[in-house]
PDB file of C-alpha atoms and ligand atoms in Angstrom:
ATOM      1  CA  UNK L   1      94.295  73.888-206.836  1.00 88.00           C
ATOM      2  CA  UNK L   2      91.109  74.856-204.471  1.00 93.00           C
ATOM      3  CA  UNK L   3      89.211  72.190-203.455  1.00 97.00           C
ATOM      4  CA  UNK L   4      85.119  73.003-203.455  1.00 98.00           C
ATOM      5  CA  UNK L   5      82.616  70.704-201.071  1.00 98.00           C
ATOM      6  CA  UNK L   6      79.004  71.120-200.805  1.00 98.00           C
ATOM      7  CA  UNK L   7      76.995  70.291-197.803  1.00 98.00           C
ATOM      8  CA  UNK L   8      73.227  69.940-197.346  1.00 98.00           C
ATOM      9  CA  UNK L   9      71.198  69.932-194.036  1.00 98.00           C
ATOM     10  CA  UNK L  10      67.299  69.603-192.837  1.00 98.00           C
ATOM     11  CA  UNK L  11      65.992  70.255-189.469  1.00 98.00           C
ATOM     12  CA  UNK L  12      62.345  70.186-187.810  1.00 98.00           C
ATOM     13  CA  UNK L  13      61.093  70.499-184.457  1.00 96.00           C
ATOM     14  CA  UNK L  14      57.591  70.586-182.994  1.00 96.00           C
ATOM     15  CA  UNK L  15      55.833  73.454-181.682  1.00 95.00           C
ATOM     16  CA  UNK L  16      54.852  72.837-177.827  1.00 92.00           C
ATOM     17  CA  UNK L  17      51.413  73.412-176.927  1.00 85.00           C
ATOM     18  CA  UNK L  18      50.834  76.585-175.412  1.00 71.00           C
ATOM     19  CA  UNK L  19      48.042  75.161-173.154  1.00 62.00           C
ATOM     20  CA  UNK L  20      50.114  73.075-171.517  1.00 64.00           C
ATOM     21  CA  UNK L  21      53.048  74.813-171.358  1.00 61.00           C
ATOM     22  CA  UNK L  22      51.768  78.761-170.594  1.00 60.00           C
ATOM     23  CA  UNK L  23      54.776  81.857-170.440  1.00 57.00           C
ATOM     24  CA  UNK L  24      57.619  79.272-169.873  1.00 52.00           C
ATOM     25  CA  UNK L  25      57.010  78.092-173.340  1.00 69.00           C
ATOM     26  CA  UNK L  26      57.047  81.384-175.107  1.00 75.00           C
ATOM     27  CA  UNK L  27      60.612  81.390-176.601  1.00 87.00           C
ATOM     28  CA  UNK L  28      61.991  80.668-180.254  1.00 95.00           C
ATOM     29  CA  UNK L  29      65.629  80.435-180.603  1.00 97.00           C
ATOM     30  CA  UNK L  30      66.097  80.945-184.734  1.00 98.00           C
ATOM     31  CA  UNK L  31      69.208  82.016-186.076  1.00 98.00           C
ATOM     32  CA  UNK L  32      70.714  82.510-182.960  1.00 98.00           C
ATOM     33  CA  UNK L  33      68.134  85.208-181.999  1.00 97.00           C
ATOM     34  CA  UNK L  34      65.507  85.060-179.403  1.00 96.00           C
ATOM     35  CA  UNK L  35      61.971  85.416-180.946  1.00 95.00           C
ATOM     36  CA  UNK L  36      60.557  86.579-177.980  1.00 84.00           C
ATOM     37  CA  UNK L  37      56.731  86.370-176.992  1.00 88.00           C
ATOM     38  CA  UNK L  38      56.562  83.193-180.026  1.00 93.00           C
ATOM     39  CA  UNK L  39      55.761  79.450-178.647  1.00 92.00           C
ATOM     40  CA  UNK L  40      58.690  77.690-178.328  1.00 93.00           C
ATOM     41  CA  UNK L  41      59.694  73.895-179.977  1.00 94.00           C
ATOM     42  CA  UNK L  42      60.190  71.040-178.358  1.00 91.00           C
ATOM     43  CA  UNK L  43      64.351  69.794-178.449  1.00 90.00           C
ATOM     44  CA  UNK L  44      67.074  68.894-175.933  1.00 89.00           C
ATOM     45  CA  UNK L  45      68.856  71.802-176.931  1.00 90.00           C
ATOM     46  CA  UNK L  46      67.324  75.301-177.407  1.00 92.00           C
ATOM     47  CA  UNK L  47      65.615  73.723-180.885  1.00 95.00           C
ATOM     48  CA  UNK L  48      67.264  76.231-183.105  1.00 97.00           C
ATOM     49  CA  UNK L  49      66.497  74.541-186.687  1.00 98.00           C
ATOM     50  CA  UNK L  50      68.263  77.385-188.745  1.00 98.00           C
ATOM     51  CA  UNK L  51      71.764  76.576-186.307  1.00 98.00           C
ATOM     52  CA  UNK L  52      70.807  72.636-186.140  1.00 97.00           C
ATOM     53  CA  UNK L  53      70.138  72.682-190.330  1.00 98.00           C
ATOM     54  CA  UNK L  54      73.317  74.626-190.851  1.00 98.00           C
ATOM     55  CA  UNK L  55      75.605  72.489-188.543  1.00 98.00           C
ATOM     56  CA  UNK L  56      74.659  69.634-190.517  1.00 98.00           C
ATOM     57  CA  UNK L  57      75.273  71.657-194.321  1.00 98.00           C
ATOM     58  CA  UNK L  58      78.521  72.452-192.852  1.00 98.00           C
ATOM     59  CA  UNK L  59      79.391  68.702-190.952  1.00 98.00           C
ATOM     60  CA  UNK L  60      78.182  67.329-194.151  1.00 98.00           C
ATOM     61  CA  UNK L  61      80.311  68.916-196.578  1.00 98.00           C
ATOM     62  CA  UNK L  62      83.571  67.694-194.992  1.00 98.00           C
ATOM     63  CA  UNK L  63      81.491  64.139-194.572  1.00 98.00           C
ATOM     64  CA  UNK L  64      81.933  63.986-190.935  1.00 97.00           C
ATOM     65  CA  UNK L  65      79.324  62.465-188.528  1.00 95.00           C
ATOM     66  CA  UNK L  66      75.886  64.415-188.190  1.00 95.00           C
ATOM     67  CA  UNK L  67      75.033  66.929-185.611  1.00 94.00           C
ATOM     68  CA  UNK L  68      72.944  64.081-183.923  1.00 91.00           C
ATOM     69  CA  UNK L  69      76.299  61.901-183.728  1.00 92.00           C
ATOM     70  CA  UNK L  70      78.275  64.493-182.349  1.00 89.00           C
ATOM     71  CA  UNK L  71      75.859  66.241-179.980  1.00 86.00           C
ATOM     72  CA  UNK L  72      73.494  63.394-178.879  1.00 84.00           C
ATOM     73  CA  UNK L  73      70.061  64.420-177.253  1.00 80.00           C
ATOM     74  CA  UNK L  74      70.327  61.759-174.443  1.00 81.00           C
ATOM     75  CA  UNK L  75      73.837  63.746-173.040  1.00 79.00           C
ATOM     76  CA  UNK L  76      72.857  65.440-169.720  1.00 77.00           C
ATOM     77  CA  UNK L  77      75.687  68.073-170.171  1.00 75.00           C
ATOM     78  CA  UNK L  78      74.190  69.378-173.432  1.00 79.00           C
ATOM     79  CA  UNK L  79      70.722  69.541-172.138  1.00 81.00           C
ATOM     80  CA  UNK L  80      70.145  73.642-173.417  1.00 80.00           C
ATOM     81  CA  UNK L  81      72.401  74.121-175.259  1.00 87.00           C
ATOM     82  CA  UNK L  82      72.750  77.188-176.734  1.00 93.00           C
ATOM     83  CA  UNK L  83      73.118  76.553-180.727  1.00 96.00           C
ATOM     84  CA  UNK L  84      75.319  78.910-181.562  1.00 97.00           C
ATOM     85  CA  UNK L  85      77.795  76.919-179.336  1.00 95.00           C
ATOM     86  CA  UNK L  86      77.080  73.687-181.780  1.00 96.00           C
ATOM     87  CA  UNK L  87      77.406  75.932-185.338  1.00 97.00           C
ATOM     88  CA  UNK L  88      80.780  77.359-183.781  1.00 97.00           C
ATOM     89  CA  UNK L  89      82.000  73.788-182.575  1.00 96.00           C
ATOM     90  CA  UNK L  90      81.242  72.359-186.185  1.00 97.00           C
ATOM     91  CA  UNK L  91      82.970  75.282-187.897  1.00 98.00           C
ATOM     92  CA  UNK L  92      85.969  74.875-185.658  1.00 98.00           C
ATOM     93  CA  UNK L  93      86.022  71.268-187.738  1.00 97.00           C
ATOM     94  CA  UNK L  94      85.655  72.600-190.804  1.00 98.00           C
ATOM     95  CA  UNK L  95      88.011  75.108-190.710  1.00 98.00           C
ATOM     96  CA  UNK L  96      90.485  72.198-189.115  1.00 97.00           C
ATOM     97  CA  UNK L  97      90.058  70.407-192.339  1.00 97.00           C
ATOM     98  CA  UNK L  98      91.130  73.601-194.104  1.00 97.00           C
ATOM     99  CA  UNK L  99      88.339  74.377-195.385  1.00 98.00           C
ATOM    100  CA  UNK L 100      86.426  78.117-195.548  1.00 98.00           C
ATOM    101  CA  UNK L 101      83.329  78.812-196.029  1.00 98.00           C
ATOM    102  CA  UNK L 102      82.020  80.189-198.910  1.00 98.00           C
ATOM    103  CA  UNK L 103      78.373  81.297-198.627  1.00 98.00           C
ATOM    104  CA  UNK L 104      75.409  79.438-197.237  1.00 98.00           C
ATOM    105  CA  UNK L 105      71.489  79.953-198.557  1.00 98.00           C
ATOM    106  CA  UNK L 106      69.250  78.862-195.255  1.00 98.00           C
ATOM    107  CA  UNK L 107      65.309  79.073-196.665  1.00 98.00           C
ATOM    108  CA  UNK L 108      62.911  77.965-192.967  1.00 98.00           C
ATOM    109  CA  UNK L 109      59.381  77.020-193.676  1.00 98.00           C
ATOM    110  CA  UNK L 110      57.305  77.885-191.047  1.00 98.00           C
ATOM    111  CA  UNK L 111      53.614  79.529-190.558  1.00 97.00           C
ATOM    112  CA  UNK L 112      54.770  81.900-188.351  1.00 97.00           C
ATOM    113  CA  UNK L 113      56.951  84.110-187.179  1.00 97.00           C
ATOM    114  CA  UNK L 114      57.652  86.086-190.346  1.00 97.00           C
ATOM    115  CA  UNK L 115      61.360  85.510-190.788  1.00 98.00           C
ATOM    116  CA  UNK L 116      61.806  88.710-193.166  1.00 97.00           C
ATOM    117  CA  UNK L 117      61.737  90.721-189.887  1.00 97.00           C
ATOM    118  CA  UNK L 118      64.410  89.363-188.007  1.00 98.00           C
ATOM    119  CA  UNK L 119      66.368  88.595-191.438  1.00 97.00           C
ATOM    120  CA  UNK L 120      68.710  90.720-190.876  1.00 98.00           C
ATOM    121  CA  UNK L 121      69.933  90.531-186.932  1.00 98.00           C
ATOM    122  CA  UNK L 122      69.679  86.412-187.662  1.00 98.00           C
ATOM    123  CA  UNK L 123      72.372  87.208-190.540  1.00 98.00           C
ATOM    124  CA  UNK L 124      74.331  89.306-188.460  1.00 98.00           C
ATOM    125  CA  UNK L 125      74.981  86.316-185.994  1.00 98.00           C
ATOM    126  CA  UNK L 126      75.148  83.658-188.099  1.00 98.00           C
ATOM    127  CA  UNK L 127      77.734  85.447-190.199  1.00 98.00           C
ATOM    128  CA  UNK L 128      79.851  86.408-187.268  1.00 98.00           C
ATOM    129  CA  UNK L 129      79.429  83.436-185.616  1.00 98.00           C
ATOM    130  CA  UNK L 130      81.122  81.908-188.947  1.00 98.00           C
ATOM    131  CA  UNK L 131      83.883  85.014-188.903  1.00 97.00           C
ATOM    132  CA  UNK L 132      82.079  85.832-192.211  1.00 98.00           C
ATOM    133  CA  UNK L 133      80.665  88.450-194.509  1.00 98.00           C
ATOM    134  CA  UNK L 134      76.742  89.349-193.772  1.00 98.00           C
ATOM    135  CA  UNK L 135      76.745  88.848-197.537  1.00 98.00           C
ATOM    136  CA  UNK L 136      77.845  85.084-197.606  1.00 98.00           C
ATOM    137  CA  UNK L 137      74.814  84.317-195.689  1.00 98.00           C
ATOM    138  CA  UNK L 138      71.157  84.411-196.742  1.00 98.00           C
ATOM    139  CA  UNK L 139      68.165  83.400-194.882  1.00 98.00           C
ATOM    140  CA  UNK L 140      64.677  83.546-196.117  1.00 98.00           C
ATOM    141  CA  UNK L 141      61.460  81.871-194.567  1.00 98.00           C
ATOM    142  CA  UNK L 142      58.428  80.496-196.684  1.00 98.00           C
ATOM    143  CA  UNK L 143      55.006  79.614-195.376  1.00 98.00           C
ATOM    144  CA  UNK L 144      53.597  75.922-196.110  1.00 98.00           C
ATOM    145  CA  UNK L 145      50.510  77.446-197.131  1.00 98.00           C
ATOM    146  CA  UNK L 146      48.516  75.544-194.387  1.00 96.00           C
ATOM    147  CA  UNK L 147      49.479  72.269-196.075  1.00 97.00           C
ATOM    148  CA  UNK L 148      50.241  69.429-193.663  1.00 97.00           C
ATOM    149  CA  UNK L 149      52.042  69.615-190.001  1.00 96.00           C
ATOM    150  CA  UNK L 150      54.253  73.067-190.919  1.00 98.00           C
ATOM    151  CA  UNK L 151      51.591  74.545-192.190  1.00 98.00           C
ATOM    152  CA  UNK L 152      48.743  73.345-189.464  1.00 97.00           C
ATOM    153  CA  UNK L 153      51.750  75.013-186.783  1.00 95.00           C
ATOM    154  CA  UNK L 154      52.705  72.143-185.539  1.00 96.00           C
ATOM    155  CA  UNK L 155      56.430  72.101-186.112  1.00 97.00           C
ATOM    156  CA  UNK L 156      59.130  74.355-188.191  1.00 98.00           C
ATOM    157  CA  UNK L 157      61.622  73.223-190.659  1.00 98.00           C
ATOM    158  CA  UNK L 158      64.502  74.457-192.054  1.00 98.00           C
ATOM    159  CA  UNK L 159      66.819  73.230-195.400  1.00 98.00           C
ATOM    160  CA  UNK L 160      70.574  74.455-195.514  1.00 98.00           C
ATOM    161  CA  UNK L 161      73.011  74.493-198.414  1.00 98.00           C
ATOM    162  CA  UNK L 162      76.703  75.707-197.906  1.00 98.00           C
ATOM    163  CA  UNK L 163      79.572  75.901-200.135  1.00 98.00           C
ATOM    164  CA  UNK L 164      83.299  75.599-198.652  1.00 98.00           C
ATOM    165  CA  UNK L 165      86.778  76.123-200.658  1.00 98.00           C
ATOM    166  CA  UNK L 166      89.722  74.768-199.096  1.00 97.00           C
ATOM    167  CA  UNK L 167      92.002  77.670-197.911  1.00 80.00           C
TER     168      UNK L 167
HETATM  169  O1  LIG Q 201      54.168  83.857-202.031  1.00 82.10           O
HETATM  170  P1  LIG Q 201      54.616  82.430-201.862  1.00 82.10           P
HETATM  171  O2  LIG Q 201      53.508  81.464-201.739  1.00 82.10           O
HETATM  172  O3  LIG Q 201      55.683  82.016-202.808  1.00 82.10           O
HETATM  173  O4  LIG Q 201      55.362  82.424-200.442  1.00 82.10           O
HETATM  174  P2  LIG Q 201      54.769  82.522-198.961  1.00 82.10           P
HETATM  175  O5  LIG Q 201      55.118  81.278-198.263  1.00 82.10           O
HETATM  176  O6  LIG Q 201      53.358  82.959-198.960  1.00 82.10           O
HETATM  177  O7  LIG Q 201      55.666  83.684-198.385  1.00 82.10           O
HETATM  178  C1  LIG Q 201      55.680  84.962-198.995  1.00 82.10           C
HETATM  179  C2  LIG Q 201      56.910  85.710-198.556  1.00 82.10           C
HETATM  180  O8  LIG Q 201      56.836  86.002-197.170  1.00 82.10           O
HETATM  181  C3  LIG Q 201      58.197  84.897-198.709  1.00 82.10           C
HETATM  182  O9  LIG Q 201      58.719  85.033-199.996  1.00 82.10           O
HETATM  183  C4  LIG Q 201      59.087  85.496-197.649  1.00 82.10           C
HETATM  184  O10 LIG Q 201      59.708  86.656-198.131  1.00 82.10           O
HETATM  185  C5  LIG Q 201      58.111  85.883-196.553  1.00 82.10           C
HETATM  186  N1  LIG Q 201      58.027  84.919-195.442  1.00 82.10           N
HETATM  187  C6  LIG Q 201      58.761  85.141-194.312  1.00 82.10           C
HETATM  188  O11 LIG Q 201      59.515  86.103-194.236  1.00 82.10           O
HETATM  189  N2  LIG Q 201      58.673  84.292-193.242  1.00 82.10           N
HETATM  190  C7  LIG Q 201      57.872  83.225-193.290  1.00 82.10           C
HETATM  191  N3  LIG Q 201      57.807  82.423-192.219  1.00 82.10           N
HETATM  192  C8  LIG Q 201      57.129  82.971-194.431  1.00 82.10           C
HETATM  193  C9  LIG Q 201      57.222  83.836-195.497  1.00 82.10           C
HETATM  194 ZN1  LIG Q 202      67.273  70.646-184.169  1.00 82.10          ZN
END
């Protein structure tokens, strides 16, 4: 009989400050796209909550150690990392376990940018980073509606839920 897990993950990072951090800063990493020209977050990888969230849906649902455990921010040889490298390593265990996954619903709350417009290339790599189906993954953003430190622009969050079947 197939075997079902769900897994749940959260991410935020802070926005840096563009005054103190000019050009260099302006680069968002968000689904495994670059968001060029937007002010870039604050991480010891390249801060991609929508890879870090997912990671930890999918590391979750086979109750192995969190994305923090296995990739810890103090390592020198992970310092910018790209986070498509961490989604693929954590996929490699699930599919280990013999588990597949099923579909994944990603929602990011941030002010800005508008993640409707890039909806569709972040799907794209997501799903073929996870050798899926464009239409087992969904991503949607939501604004905070100026309501506390997401929605002042300080920082950008992002929930995950995935669904694997063993295969
Ligand atoms: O209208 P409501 O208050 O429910 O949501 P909102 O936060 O004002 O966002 C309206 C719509 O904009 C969302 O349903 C998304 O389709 C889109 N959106 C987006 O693509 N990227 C964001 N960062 C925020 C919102
Ligand atoms: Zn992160």
């Amino acid at each position: 009989m197939k075997d079902f897990r769900i897994g749940s993950g959260y991410d935020i990072h802070k926005f840096l400050e563009i005054a103190l951090f000019e050009n260099a800063a302006k680069r968002l990493y968000l689904g495994g796209i670059l968001i060029d020209g937007h002010i870039g977050v604050a991480a010891h990888s390249d801060g991609d909550v929508i890879l870090h969230s997912l990671t930890d849906a999918l590391l979750g649902a086979i109750s192995l150690p969190d994305i923090g455990v296995l990739f810890p921010d103090d390592l020198k040889s992970t310092k910018g990392i790209n986070s498509v490298e961490i989604l693929k390593h954590a996929y490699k265990l699930v599919r280990e376990k013999g588990y597949g996954l099923v579909n994944a619903d990603i929602t990011v709350i941030t002010q800005t940018p508008k993640v409707s417009a890039y909806k569709e290339r972040m799907t794209a790599k997501v799903a073929s980073v996870l050798e899926t189906d464009v239409s087992r993954i969904n991503i949607k953003g939501k604004t905070k509606e100026g309501l506390d430190s997401v929605g002042k622009q300080k920082a950008i969050e992002c929930f995950s839920v995935c669904l694997l079947s063993s295969e």
